[in-house]
Every structure is written in C-alpha cells, then in structure tokens.
CSV table of C-alpha atoms and ligand atoms in Angstrom, one decimal:
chain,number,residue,atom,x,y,z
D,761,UNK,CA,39.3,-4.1,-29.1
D,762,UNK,CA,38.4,-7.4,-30.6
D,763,UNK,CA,39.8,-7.4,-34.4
D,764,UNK,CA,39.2,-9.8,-37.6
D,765,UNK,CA,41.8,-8.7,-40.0
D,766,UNK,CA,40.1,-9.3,-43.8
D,767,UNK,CA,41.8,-12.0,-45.8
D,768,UNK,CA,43.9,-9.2,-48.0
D,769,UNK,CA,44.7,-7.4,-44.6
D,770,UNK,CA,46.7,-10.6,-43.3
D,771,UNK,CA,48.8,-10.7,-46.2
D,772,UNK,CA,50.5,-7.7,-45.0
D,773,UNK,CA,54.2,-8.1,-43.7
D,774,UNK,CA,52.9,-6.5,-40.8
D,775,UNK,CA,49.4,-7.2,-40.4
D,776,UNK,CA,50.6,-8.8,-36.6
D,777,UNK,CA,52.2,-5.2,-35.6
D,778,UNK,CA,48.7,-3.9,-37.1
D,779,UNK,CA,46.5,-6.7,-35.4
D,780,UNK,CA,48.7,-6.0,-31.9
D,781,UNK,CA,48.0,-2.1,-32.1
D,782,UNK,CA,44.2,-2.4,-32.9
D,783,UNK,CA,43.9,-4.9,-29.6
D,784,UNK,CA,45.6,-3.1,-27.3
D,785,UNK,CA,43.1,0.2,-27.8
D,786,UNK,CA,40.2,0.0,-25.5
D,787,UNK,CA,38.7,3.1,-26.9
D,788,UNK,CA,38.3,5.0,-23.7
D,789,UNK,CA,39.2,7.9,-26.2
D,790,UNK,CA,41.4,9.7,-23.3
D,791,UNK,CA,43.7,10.7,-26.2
D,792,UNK,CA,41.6,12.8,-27.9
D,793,UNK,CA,42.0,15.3,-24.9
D,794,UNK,CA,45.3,15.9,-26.7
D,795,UNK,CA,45.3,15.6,-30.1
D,796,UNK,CA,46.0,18.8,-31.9
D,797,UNK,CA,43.8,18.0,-34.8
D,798,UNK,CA,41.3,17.2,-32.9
D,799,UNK,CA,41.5,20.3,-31.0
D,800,UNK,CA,41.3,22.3,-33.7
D,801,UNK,CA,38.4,20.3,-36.0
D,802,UNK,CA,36.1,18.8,-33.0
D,803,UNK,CA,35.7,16.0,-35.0
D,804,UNK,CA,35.8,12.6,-34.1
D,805,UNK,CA,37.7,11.0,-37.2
D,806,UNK,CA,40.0,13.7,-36.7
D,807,UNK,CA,41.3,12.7,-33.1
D,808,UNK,CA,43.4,9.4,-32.8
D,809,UNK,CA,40.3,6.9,-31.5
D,810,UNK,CA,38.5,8.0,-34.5
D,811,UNK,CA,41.3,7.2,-36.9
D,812,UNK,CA,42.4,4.4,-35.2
D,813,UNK,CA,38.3,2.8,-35.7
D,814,UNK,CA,38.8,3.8,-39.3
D,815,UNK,CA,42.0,1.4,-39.8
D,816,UNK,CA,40.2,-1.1,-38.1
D,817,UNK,CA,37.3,-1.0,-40.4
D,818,UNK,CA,39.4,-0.7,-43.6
D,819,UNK,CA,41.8,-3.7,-42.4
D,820,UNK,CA,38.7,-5.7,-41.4
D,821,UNK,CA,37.6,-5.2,-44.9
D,822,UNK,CA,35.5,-2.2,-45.2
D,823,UNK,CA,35.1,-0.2,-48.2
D,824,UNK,CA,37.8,2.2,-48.7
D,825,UNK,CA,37.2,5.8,-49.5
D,826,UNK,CA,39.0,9.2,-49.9
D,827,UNK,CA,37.6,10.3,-46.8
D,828,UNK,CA,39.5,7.8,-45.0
D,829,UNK,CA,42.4,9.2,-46.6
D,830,UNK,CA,41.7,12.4,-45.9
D,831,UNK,CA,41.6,12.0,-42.3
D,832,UNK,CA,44.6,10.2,-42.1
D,833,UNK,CA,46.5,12.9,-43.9
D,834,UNK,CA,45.5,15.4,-41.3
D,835,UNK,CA,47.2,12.9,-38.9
D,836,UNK,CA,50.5,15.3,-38.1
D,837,UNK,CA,52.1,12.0,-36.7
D,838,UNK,CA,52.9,13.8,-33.5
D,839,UNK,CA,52.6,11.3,-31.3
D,840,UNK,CA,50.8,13.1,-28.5
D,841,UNK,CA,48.2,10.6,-28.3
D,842,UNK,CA,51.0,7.8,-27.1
D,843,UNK,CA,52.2,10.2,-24.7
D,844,UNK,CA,48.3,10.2,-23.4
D,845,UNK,CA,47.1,6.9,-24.0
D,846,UNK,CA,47.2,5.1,-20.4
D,847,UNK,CA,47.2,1.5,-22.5
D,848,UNK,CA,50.1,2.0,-24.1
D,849,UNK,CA,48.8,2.1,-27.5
D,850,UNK,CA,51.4,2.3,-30.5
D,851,UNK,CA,49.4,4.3,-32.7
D,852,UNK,CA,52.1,6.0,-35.1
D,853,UNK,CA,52.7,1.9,-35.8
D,854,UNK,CA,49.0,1.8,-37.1
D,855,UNK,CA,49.1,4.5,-39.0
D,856,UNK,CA,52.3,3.7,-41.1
D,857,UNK,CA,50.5,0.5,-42.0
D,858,UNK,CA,47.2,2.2,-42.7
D,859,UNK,CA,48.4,5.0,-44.5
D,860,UNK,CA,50.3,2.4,-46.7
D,861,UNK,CA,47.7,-0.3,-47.1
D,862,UNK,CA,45.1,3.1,-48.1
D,863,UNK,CA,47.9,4.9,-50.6
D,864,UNK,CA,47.7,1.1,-52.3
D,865,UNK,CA,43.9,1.6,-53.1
D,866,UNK,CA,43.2,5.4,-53.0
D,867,UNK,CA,44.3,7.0,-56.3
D,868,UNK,CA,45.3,10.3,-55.5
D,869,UNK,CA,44.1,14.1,-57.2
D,870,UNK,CA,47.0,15.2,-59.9
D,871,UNK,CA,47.8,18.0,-57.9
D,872,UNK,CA,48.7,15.9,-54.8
D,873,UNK,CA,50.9,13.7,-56.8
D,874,UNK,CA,52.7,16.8,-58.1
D,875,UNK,CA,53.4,17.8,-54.8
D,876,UNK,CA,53.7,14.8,-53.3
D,877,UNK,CA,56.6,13.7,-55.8
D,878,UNK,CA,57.9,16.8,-56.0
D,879,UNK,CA,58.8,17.0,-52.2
D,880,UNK,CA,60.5,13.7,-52.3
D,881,UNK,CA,62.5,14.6,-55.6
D,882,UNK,CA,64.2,17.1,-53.5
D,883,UNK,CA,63.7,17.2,-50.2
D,884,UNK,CA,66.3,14.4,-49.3
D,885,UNK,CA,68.7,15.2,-51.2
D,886,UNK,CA,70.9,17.7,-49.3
D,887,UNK,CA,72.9,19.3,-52.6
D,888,UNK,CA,70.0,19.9,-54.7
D,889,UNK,CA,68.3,21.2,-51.7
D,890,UNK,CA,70.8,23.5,-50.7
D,891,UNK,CA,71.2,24.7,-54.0
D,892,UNK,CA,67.0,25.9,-54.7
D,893,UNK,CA,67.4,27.2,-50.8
D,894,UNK,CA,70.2,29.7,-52.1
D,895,UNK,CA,68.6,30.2,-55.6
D,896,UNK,CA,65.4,31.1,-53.3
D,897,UNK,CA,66.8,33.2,-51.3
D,898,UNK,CA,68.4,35.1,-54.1
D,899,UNK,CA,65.0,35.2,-56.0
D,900,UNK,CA,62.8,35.8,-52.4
D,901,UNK,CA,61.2,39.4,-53.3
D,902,UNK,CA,59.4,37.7,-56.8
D,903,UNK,CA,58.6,34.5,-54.7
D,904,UNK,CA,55.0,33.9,-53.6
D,905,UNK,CA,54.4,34.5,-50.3
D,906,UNK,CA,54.2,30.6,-49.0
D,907,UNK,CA,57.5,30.1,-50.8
D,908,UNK,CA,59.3,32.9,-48.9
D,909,UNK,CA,58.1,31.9,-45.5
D,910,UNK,CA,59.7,28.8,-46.2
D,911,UNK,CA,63.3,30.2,-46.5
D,912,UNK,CA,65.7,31.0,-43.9
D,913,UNK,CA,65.2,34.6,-42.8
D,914,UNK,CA,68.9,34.9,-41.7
D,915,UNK,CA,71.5,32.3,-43.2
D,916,UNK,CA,74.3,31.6,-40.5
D,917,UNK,CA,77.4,30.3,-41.6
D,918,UNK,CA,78.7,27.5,-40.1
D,919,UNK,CA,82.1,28.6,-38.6
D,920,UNK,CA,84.7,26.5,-38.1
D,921,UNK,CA,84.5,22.8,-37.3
D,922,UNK,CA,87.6,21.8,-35.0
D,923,UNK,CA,89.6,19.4,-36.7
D,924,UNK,CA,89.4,15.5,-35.6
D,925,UNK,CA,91.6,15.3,-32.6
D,926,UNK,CA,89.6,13.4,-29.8
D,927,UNK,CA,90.2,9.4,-29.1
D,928,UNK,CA,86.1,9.8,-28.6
D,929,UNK,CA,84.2,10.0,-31.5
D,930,UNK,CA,80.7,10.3,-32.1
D,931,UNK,CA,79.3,9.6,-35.7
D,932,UNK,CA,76.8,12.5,-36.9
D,933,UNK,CA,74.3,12.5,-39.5
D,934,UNK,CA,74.6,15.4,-41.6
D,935,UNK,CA,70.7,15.5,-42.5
D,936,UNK,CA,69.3,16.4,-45.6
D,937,UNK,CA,67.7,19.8,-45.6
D,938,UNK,CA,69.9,21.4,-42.5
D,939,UNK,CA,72.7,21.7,-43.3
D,940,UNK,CA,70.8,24.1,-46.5
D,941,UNK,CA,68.7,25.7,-44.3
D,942,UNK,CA,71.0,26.1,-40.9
D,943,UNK,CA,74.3,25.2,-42.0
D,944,UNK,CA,74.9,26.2,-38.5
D,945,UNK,CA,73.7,23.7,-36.2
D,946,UNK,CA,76.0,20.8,-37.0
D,947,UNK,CA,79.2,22.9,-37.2
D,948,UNK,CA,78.0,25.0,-33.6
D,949,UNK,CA,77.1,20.6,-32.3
D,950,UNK,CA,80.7,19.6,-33.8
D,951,UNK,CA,82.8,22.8,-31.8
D,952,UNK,CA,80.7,22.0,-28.5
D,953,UNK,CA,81.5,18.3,-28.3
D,954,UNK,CA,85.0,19.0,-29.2
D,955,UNK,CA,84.7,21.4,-25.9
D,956,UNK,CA,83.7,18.3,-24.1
D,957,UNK,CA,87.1,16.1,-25.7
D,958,UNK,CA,84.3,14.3,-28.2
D,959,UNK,CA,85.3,14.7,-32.0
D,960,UNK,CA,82.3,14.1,-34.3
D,961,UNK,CA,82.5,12.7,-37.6
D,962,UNK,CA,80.9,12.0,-40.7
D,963,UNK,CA,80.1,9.0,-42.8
D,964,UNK,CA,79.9,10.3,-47.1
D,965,UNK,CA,77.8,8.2,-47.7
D,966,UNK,CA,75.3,8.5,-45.4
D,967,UNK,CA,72.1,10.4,-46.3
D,968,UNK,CA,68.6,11.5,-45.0
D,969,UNK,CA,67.8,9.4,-42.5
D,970,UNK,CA,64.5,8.2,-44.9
D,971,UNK,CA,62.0,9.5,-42.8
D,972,UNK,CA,60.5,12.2,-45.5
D,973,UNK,CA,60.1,9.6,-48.0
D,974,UNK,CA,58.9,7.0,-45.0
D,975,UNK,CA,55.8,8.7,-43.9
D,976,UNK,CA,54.9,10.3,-47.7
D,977,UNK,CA,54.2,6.1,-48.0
D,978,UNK,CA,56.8,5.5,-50.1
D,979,UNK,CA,57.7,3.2,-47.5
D,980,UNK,CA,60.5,0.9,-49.6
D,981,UNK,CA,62.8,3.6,-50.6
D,982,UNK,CA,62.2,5.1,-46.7
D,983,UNK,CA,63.8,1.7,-45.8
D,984,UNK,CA,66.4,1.6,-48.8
D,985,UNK,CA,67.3,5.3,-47.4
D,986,UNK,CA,67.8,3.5,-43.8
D,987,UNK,CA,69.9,0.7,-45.0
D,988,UNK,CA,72.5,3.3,-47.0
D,989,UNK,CA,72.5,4.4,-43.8
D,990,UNK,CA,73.5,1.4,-41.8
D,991,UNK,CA,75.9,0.5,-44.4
D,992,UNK,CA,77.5,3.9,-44.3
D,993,UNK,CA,78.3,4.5,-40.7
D,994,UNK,CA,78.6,0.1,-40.0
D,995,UNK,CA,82.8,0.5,-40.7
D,996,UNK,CA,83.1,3.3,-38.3
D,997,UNK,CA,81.1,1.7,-35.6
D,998,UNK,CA,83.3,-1.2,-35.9
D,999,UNK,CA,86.0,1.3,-35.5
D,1000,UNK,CA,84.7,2.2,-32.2
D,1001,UNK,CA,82.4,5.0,-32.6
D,1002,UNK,CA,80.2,5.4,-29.7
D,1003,UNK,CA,76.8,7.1,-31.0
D,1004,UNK,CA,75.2,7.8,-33.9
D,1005,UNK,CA,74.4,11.7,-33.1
D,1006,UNK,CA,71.5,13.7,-34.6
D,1007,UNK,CA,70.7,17.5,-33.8
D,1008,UNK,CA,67.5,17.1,-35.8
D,1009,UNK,CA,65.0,15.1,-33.3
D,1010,UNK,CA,62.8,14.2,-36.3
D,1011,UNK,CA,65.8,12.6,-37.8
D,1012,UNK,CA,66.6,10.9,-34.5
D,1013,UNK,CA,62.9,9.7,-33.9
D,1014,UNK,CA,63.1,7.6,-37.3
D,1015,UNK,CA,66.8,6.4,-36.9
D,1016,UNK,CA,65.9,5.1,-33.5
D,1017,UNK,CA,62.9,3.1,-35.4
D,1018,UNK,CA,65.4,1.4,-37.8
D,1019,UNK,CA,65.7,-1.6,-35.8
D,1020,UNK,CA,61.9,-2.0,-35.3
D,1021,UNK,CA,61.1,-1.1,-39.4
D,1022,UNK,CA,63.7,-3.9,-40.5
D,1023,UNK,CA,63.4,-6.7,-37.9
D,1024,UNK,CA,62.4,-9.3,-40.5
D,1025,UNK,CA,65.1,-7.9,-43.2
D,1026,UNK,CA,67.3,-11.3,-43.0
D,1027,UNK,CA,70.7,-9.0,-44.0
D,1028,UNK,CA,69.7,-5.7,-41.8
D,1029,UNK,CA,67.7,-6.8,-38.8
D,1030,UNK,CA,70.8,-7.1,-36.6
D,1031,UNK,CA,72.9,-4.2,-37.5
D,1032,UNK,CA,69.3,-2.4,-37.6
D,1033,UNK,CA,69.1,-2.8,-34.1
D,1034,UNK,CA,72.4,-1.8,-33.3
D,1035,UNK,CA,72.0,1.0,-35.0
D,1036,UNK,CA,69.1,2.2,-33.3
D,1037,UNK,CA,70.7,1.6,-30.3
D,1038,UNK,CA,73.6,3.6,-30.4
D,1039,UNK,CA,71.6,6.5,-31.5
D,1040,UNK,CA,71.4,9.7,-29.4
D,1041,UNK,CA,70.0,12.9,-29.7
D,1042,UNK,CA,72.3,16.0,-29.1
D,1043,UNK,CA,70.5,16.7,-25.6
D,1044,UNK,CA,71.8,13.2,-24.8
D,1045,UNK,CA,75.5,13.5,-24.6
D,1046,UNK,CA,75.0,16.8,-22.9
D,1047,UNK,CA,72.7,15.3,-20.0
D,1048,UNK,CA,75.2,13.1,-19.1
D,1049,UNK,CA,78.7,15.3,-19.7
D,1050,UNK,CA,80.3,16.5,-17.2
D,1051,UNK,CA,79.7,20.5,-17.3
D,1052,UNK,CA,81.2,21.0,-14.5
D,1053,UNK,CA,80.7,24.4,-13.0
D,1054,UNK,CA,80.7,25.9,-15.8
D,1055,UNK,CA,77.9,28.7,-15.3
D,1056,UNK,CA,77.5,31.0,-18.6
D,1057,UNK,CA,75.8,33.7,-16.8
D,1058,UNK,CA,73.6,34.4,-19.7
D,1059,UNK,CA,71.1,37.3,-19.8
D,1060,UNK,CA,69.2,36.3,-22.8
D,1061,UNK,CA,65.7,34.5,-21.9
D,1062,UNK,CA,65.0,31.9,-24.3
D,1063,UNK,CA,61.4,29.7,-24.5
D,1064,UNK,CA,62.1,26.4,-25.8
D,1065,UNK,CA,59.9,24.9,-27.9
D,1066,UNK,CA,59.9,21.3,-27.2
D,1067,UNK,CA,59.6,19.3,-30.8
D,1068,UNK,CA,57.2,16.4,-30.8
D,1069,UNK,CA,60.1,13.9,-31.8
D,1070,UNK,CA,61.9,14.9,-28.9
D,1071,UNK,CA,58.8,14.7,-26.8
D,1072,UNK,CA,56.4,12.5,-27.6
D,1073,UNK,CA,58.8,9.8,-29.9
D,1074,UNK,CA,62.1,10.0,-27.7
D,1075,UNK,CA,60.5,10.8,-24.6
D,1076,UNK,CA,62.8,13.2,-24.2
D,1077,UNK,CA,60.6,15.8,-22.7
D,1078,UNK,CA,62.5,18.2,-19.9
D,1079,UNK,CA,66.0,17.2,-21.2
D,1080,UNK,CA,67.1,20.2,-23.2
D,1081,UNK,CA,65.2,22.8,-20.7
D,1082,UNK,CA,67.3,21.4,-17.6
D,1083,UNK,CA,70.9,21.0,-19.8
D,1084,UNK,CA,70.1,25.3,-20.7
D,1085,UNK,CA,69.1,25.8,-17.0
D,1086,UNK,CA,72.5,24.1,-15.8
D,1087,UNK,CA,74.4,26.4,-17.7
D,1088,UNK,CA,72.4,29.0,-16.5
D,1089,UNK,CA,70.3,30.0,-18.9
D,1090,UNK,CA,66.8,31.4,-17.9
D,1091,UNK,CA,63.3,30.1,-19.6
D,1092,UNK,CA,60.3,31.4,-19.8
D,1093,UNK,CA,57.1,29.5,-18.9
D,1094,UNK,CA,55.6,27.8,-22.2
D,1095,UNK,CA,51.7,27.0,-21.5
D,1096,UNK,CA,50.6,23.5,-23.5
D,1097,UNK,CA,54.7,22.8,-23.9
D,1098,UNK,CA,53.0,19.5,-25.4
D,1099,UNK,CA,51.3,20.7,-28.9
D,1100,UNK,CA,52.8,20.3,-32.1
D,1101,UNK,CA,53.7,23.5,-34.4
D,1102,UNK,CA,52.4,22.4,-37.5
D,1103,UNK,CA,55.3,21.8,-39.1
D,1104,UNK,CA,55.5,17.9,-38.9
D,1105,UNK,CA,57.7,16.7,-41.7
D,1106,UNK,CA,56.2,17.8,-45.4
D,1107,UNK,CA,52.6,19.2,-42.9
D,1108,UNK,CA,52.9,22.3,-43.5
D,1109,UNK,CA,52.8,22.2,-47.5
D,1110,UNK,CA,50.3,19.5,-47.7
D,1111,UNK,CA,47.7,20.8,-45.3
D,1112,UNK,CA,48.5,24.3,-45.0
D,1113,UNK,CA,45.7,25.4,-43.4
D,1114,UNK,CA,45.8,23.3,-40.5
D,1115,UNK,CA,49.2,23.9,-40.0
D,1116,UNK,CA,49.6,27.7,-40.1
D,1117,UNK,CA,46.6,28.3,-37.4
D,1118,UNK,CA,48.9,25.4,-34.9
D,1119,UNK,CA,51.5,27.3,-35.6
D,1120,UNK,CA,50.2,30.6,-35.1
D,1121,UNK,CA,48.6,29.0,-32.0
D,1122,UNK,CA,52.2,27.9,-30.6
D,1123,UNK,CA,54.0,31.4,-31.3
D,1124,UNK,CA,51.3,32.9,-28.9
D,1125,UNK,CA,51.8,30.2,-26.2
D,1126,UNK,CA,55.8,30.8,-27.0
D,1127,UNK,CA,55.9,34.6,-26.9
D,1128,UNK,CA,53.4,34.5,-23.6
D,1129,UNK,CA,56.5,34.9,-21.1
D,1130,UNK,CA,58.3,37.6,-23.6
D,1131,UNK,CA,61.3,35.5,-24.7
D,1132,UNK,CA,64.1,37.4,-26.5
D,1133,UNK,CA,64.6,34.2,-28.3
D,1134,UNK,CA,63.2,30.8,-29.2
D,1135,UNK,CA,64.8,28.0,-29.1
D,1136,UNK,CA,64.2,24.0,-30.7
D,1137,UNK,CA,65.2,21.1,-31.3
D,1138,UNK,CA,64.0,20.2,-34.9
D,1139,UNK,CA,65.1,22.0,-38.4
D,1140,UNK,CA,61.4,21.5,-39.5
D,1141,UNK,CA,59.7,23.0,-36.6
D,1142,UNK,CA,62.7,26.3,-36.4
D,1143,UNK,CA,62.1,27.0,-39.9
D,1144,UNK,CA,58.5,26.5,-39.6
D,1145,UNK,CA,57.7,28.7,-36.5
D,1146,UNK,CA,61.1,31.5,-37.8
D,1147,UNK,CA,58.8,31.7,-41.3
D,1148,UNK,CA,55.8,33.5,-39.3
D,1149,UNK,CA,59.1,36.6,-39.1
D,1150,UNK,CA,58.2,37.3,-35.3
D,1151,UNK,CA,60.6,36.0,-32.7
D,1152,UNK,CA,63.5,34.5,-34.3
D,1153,UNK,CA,63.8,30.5,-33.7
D,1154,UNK,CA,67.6,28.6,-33.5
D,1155,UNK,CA,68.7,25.6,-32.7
D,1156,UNK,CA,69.1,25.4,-28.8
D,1157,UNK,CA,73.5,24.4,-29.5
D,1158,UNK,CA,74.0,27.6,-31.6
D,1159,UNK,CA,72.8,29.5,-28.3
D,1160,UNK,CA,75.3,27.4,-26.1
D,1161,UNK,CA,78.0,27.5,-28.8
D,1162,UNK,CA,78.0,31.0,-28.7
D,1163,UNK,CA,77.7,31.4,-24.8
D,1164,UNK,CA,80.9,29.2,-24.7
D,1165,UNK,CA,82.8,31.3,-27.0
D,1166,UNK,CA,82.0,34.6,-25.3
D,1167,UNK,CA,83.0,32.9,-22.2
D,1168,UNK,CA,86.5,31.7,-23.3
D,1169,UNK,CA,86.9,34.9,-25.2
D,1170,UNK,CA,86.1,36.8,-21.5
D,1171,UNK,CA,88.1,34.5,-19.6
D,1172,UNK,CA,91.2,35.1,-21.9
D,1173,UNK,CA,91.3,38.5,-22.0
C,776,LIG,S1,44.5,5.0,-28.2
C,776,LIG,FE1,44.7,4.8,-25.9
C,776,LIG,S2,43.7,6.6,-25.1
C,776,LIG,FE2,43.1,6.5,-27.3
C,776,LIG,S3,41.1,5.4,-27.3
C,776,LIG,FE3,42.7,3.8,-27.5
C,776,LIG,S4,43.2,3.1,-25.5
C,776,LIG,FE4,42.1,5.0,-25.2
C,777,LIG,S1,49.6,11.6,-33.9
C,777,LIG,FE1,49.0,13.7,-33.2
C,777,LIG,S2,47.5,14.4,-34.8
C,777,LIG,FE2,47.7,12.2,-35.1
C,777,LIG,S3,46.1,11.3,-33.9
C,777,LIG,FE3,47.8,11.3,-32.6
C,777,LIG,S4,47.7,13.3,-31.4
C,777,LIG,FE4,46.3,13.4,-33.2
C-alpha cells in the first residue's frame, strides 16, 4: 500500500517499522477470514485490513477519534492474521505503534483509567498478586460473580522442586501472576527437566516479563520491565546458562520480542538480542530431549488448547500435541485449533463481552471430542477457559509431571 506518513507521524522512533508494515499490506483482506473479532462483529474495522487502513489514515494525518480507539481495543493481539496473511504482514508491529501514537491523543473515560491503572498496579507484581489471589479466594462466596470466575477453582501446591544438581542449567522466569494462580506449573517444569539431567534456576531479580504493561501502552515501563530483565539473568548467562525458559507462552512471545523492542537502545540492543535468542518455550526442550522409550501408557484423554502465543507468535503450532502423543498420551480432535479464547492478556476485563462469547465458543469446540481434561500452554488462557467451571484446564507439564511420577512410583514397587 502506498503510504505518506504526516509530519508528526515521522517523528516517531518507529515511524520506519510503522511505514514498512503499512507497505507491505496489499489489502487483499485474506486475513479477515480468520480474525476472531471479525468473526464475531462482521465488521470491517473490526478485522485486521480494516484496522490496519485506520492506522494508516491516523499516521497519514487524519483526524483522530474514539472510534478508532475503540476498534483497536477490540484488537485481542492474537496474531492469527500473520499466521493468514500470504504477504507476510507484521501487523501486531502496527498496532503497538498505533495503539501508542492513539493513547497519546485519545483521553480516556474515568472508568477506563481506573481499570486500566488498576490492572497494571497489580498485575505484575507477583507478591501483591498472590496475596489478593488468596485474600480472594478466601472471600470468593461475597465476591461478584466476574471476580470469582477469575480465581483458581482448585489451588495446587507446587510440590517439591529438586534441588540444583545438574551441570545443565536452564534459567526460568518465574512470571508474575503464575506462580499466584498455579503455583504448580513452574515447580511440576522444574522436577521434569531435572528428569531430563537439566536443573532450572532462577534470577531474584527478574520480574514480569513487561508484556501486561507493554500492550496496556504504557510502552516505557514495558521496556524498563524488559531491561530488569536482561540485567537480571545477563550474570547467569555469562555463567553458562543455556536458555532463558518460560512455561507461560504469552511471557515467551514478548521475551522473544526483546531484541526487536530495544534494537536502538545504545546499552541493551546487544544483550537484547541475545536474550531473545536464548529464549525457549517449555515445549522446546522437550521436542528436542531425548525421551527415549519412555511410553506413559496414559488413559486420560486430554484436548489441548493451543494458545495464540504459542501459535500464532512462536509458531509453535503442533509442538506440544506431538511431545503428549510421544509419551503416549491420546488427544482428542479440536475443530478451529486456531481461535483465540478470549483471554488475551488484560481482554477479558476490558472487553468482557467479546471475550466471554470466544471463550464460550472455544469450550464447545474443546469439549466436542469429550476430553476428560484440557490442557494449555498459557496461565491467562487456563484460568480464563477453568473460570467458565466446566472441564477443568492445567498446564500441559503438570499432566506429564504426574504421569512420570506414577510411572517411577509403578516401576519401583
Ligand atoms: S494484512 Fe495481509 S492478508 Fe490482510 S489485507 Fe494486508 S496483505 Fe492481505
Ligand atoms: S490480532 Fe487477532 S483480533 Fe487483532 S486483527 Fe489480527 S486476527 Fe483480528
């Protein structure tokens, strides 16, 4: 698409990433064909060619208005349109710039503020969160009714992590509202690897991987958040740690963006991309381990539910599905594997609507083959589809974890 960036558009840091994206669309508008909100709305400024014509017009100097905003904030950032688009159109680049160069000009209602504010006062910070999740759960029959869907129905303990005993070591971000929500996942992540002679450890001083405050436009402390980060895990990483490892894809989607969000920080850019790099999703160690024959001979049937971060941002599609299947787990069929739940970061508070009827929408294609469990990849998307209290959602390692320890306990006695 031809573009003309306004004057006040090409003052931008990254009005060339922005200028890039808009030429590369050709509009052919194959991408609406999968676009969840799209789906759902019918309307054209609700599918990606639409909002990508909007940025163009408000970055080619158009008037701005709330509308524009509006249908960018249905946007769930999914990322299915990429996975579509047959140019290779970078769209969730686009939007991070729009949505930024709009939150500049746009005052927002009060009440969106509130909320808006609110989230990122707690949300990445894993104490403060962990400690409302418990005070919530406590206080859950006097909570309204969207406050208690948001809590875990069952809280796992973690277990025990193995101590640190392998020469391999894998750094692992801790994550800011799991280890509240499914303290769980890390510690089931931690006693698997060890299984596989890889000890994971963690940086203090690490945080949330600055992806919450990122795509609530509060861009700069996103990036401050990222180069903690960096700075946090940089002395074990010279120490010979070989991945940065996340168990939340969402987390894993942003942390592998570092490199690109900070190439013209003079003091990050390098270690940025290093960084980024090294980082792995869980499913990625376990594709290429050696299982051996290790069959678990499991007779539970789990669906997977395939999180857009691991699909659509990692390209990761497939991966966790075959590790399960190698270790002889079965799956049932899951028709349109490639929609979003709804639950997309902060989604489901700020456009509830929306995101209840995709989520709803995904149970149905979940529970289609009669799955005793379901399985994911994403904190936000197990809480999010575990809320509806129909089949209960867990990470796919807790289901593994377990299988290996049922299998040792058998094969001992
Ligand atoms: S983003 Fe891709 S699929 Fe969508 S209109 Fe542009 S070129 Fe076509
Ligand atoms: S990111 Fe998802 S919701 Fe947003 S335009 Fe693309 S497909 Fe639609």
């Amino acid at each position: 698409m031809q573009t003309n960036l306004s004057k006040q558009a090409r003052q931008l840091p990254r009005a060339a990433e922005a200028e890039k994206v808009l030429r590369s669309c050709v509009h052919c508008g194959f991408c609406n064909a999968t676009c969840p909100t799209y789906q759902l709305l019918g309307d054209e400024l609700d599918g990606p060619r639409g909002r990508i014509y909007l940025m163009k017009e408000m970055l080619e100097g158009a008037p701005i208005t709330a509308a524009t905003q509006t249908h960018l904030d249905r946007c769930l950032s999914c990322r299915n349109c990429e996975s579509t688009c047959p140019s290779g159109v970078e769209y969730h680049t686009l939007l991070d710039i729009g949505r930024d160069f709009i939150e500049q000009q746009v005052p927002r209602p009060l009440g969106e503020r509130l909320l808006r504010s609110g989230l990122r006062a707690v949300v990445p910070h894993p104490g403060l969160f962990a400690a409302l999740t418990r005070a919530g759960q406590v206080l859950r029959p006097w909570l309204p009714g969207s406050l208690q869907v948001k809590l875990p129905r069952t809280a796992r303990p973690a277990g025990v992590r193995p101590a640190i005993r392998h020469p391999r070591r894998m750094l692992i971000l801790e994550g800011c509202v799991q280890p509240g929500l499914s303290p769980n996942t890390n510690a089931a992540a931690a006693r698997v690897l060890d299984q596989l002679s890889i000890s994971l450890i963690s940086a203090p001083q690490a945080g949330c991987c600055g992806a919450v405050d990122f795509h609530m436009n509060a861009q700069e402390t996103g990036l401050d958040r990222a180069r903690r980060n960096i700075d946090a895990w940089w002395p074990a990483l010279e120490a010979g740690a070989e991945a940065i490892i996340q168990t939340a894809s969402g987390c894993g989607a942003f942390v592998k963006e570092y490199g690109q969000l900070l190439q013209n920080d003079p003091h990050y850019a390098v270690k940025a991309q290093r960084v980024s790099e090294l980082t792995r999703d869980l499913v990625q160690v376990l594709q290429s381990a050696e299982l051996g024959t290790l069959s678990l001979n499991h007779d539970l049937r789990l669906a997977f539910h395939c999180p857009c971060t691991l699909q659509h941002a990692q390209k990761l599609g497939g991966a966790v599905e075959a590790v399960l299947m190698r270790l002889g787990f079965s799956l049932t069929t899951v028709p349109d594997g490639h929609l979003c739940c709804g639950s997309a970061g902060t989604y489901s508070l700020t456009q509830p609507g929306l995101s209840q009827q995709l989520r709803d929408n995904r149970l149905n294609a979940l529970e289609s083959g009669r799955p005793q469990v379901i399985v994911t990849a994403n904190i936000g998307c197990q809480m999010h589809l575990d809320g509806a209290g129909r089949t209960p959602v867990r990470h796919w390692i807790e289901i593994i974890d377990e299988a290996l320890a049922s299998y040792k306990e058998q094969s001992h006695a």
